[in-house]
Short mmCIF file of C-alpha atoms in Angstrom, two decimals:
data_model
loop_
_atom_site.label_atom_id
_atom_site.label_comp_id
_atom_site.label_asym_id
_atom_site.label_seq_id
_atom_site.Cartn_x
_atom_site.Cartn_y
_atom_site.Cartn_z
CA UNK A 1106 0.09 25.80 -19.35
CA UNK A 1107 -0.88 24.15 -16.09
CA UNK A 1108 1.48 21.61 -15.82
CA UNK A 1109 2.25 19.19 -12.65
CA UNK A 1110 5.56 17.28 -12.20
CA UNK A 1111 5.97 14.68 -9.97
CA UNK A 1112 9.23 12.88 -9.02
CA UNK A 1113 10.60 10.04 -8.53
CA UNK A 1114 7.93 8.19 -11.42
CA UNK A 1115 8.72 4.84 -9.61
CA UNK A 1116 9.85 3.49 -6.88
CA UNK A 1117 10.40 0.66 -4.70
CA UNK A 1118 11.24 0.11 -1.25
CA UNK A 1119 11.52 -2.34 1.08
CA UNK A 1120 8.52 -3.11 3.78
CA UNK A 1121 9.12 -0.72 6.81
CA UNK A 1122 11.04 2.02 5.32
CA UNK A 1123 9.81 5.55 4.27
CA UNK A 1124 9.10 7.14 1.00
CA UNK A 1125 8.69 10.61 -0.29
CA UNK A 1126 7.09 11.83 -3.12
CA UNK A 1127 7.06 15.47 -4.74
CA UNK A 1128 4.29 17.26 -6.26
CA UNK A 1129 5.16 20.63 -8.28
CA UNK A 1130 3.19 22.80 -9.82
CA UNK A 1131 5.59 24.22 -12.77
CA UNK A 1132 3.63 26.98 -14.40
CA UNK A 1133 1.20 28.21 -11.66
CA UNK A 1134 0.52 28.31 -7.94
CA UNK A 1135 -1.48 26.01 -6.73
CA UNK A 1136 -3.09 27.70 -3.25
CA UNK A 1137 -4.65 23.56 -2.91
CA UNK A 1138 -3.43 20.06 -4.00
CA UNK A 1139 -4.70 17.01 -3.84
CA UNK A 1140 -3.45 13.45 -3.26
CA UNK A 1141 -4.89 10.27 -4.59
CA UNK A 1142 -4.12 6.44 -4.92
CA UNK A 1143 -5.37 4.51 -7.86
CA UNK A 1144 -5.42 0.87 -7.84
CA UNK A 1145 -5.69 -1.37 -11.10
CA UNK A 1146 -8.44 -0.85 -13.07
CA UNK A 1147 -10.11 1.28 -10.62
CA UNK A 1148 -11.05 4.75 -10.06
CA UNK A 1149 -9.00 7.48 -8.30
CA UNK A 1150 -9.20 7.53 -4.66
CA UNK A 1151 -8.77 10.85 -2.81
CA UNK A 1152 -6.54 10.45 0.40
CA UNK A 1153 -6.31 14.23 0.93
CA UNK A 1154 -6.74 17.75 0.51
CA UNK A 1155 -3.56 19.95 1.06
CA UNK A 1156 -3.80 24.05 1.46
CA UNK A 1157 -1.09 25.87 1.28
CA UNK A 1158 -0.16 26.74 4.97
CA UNK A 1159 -2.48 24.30 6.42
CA UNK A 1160 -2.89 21.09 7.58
CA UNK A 1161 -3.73 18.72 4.96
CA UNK A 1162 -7.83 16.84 4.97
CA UNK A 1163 -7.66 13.90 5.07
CA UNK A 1164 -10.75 11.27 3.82
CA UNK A 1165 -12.04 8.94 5.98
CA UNK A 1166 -10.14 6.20 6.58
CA UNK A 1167 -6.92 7.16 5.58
CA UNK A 1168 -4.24 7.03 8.53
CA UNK A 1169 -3.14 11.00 8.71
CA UNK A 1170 0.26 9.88 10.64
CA UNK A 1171 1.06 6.85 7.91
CA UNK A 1172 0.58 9.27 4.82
CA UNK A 1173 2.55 12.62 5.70
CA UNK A 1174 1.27 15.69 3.95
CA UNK A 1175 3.18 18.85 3.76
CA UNK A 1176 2.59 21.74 1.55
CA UNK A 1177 4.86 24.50 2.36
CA UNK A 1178 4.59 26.32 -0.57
CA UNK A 1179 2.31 27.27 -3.45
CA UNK A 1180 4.51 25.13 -6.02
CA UNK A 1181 5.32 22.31 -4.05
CA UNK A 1182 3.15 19.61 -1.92
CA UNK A 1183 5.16 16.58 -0.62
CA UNK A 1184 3.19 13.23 0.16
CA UNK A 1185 5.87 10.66 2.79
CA UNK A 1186 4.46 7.02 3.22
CA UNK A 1187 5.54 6.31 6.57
CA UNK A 1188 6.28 2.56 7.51
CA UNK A 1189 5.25 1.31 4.27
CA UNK A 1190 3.85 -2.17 3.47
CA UNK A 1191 3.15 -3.91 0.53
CA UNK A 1192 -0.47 -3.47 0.86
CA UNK A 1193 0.50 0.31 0.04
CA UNK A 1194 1.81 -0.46 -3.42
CA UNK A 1195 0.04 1.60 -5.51
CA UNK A 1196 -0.09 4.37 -8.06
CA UNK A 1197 -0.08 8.29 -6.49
CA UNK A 1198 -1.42 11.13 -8.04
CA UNK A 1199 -1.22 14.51 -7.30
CA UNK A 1200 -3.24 17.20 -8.70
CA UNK A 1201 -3.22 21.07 -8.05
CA UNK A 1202 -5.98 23.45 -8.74
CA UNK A 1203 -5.80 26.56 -10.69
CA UNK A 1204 -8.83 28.74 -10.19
CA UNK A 1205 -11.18 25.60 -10.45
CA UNK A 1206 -9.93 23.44 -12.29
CA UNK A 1207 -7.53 20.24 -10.88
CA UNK A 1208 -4.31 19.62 -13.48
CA UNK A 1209 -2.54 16.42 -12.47
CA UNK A 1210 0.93 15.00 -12.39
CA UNK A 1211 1.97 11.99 -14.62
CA UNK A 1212 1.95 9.54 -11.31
CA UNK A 1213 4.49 7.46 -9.01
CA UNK A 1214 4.44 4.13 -9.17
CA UNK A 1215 5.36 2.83 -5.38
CA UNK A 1216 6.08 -0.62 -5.13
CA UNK A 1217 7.09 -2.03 -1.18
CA UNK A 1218 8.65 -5.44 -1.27
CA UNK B 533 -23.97 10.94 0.24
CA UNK B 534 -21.82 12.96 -2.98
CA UNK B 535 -22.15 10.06 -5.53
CA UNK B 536 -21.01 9.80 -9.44
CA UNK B 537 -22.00 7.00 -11.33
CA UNK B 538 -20.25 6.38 -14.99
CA UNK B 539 -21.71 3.89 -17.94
CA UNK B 540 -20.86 1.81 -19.58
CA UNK B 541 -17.62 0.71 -17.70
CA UNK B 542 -16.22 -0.20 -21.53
CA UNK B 543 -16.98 0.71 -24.76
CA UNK B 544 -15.90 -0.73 -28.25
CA UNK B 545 -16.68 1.46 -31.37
CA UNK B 546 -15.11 1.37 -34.66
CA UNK B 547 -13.01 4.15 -36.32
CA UNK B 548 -14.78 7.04 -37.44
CA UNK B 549 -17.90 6.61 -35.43
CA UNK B 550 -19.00 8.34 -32.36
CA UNK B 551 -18.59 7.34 -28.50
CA UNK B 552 -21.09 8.38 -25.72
CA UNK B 553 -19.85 8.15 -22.30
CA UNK B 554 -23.03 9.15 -19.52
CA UNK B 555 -22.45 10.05 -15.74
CA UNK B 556 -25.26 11.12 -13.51
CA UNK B 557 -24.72 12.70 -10.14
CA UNK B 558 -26.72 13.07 -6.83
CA UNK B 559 -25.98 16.77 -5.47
CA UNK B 560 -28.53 18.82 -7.42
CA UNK B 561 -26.80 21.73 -6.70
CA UNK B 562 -23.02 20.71 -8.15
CA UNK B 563 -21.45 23.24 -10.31
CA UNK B 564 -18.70 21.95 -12.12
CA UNK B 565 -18.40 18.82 -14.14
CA UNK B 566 -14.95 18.25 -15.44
CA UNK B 567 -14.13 14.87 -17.99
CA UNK B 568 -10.30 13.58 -18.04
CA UNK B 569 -8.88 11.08 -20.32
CA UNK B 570 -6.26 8.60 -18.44
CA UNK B 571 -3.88 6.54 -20.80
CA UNK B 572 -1.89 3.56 -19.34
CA UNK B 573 0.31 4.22 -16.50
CA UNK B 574 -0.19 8.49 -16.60
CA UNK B 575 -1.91 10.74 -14.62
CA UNK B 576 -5.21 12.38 -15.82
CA UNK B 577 -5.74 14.83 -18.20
CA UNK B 578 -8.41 17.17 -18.97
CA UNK B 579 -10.16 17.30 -21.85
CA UNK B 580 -13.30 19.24 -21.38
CA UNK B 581 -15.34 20.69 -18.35
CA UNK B 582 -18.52 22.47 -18.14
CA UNK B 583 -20.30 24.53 -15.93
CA UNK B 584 -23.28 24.30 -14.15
CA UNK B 585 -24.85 27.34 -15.89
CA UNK B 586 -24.13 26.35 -19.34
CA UNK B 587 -26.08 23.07 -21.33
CA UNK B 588 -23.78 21.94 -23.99
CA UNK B 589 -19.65 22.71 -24.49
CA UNK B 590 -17.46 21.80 -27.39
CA UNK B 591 -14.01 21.41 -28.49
CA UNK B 592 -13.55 20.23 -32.28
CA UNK B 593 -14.57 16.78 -31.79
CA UNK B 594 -15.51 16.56 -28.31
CA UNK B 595 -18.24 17.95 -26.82
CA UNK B 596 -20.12 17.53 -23.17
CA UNK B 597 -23.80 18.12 -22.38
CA UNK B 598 -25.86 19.13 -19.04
CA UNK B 599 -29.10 18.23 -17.76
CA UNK B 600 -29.49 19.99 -14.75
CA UNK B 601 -33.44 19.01 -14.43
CA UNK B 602 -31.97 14.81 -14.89
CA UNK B 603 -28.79 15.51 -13.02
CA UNK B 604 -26.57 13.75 -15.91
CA UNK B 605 -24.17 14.63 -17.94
CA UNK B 606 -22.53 13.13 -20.71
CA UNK B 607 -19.25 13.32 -23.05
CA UNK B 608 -19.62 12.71 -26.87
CA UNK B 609 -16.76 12.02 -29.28
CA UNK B 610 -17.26 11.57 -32.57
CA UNK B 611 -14.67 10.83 -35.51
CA UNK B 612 -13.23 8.54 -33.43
CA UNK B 613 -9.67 8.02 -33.85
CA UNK B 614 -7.34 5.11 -32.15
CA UNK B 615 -5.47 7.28 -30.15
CA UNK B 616 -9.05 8.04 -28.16
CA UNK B 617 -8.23 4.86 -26.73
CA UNK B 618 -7.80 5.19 -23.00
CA UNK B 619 -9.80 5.29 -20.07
CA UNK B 620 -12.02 8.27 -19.55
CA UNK B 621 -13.51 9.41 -15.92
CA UNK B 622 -16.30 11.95 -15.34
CA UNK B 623 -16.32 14.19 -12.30
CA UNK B 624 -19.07 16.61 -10.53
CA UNK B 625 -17.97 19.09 -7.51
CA UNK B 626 -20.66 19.61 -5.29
CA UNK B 627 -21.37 22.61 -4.03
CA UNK B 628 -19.17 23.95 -1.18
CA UNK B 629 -17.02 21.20 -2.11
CA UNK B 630 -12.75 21.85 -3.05
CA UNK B 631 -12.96 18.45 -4.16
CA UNK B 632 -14.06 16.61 -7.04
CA UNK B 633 -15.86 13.05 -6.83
CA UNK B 634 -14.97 10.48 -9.76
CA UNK B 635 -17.02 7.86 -11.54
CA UNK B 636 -16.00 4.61 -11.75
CA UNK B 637 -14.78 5.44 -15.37
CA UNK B 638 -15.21 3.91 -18.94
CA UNK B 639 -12.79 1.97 -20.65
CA UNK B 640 -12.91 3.27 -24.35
CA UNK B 641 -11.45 0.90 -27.33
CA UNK B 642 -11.02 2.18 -31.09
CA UNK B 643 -11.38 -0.72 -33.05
CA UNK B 644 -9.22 0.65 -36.39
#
């Protein structure tokens, strides 16, 4: 049980455009999710805190109108880089809670040329 | 401020012998400690958590202890097998908190 799906598992876009990425819980509802970026060899940053309904928290110093946060629904949080640059290559992780424990998704590789 | 720090940042042990990863945290009063395994290009995944009100969990053959008094916690795995190879991160929630703060984590090779 507790499983998170994220789609697509890569991508890559050019610098300027937009990309969307889909967090679903499959097997529970998942009343908060959570975004994070990990770089190489590093730990796993926390960009934001989504609740269903709500607006998403973001952490200090990440730009709340470049990294789009919607969670409509208990299944299903959405994470859009806006404008992206290559500086935003990274890997994404989502996570959703269940009761109080955080299950994450398998990760999308974003690469902007 | 909420801090987690994770030793060593790698460890090398031979087959069959036990691994000790330690994290210590500065909230006194965090309440949940959860450990996740990360292999190469995945997400997380959980292998054991514990509880503020509890010392010492285990799970065949890993297991994760709690000193409240020292404010560290720590994960042991013993039998170690190759496919423990990955990188492990410890994680505390502090009190109040929906979020979870991360050590720096512990790169873990099984030598066979």
């Amino acid at each position: 049980g507790a499983v998170v799906s994220q789609h697509p598992s890569w991508v890559i876009c050019k610098s300027g455009t937009s990309v969307k990425i889909e967090c679903r819980s499959l097997d529970f509802q998942a009343t908060t999710m959570f975004w994070y970026r990990q770089f190489p060899k590093q730990s796993l940053m926390l960009m934001a805190t989504s609740n269903e309904g709500s607006k998403a928290t973001y952490e200090q110093g990440v730009e709340k109108d470049k990294f789009l946060i919607n969670h409509a629904s208990l299944t299903l949080s959405t994470l859009t880089v806006t404008s992206a640059h290559p500086e935003d290559s990274s890997f994404y992780i989502c996570s959703g809670q269940s009761q109080e424990t955080q299950y994450f998704g398998p990760g999308t590789r974003l690469l902007v040329l | 401020g909420e801090n987690v720090e994770q030793h060593p940042s790698t460890l090398s042990v031979q087959e069959g012998d036990s691994a000790v990863i330690k994290c210590t945290y500065s909230d006194s009063a965090s309440n949940y400690f959860p450990w996740y395994k990360q292999e190469l290009g995945k997400g997380p995944q959980l292998i054991i958590d514990i509880r503020s009100n509890v010392g010492e969990k285990k799970d065949q053959r890993i297991a994760v202890t709690l000193n409240k008094t020292a404010k560290h916690f720590s994960l042991h795995i013993t039998e170690t097998q190759p496919e423990d190879s990955a990188v492990y991160f410890c994680a505390a929630r502090f009190q109040g908190a929906q979020k979870l703060v991360f050590g720096q984590g512990t790169r873990l090779t099984i030598n066979p």
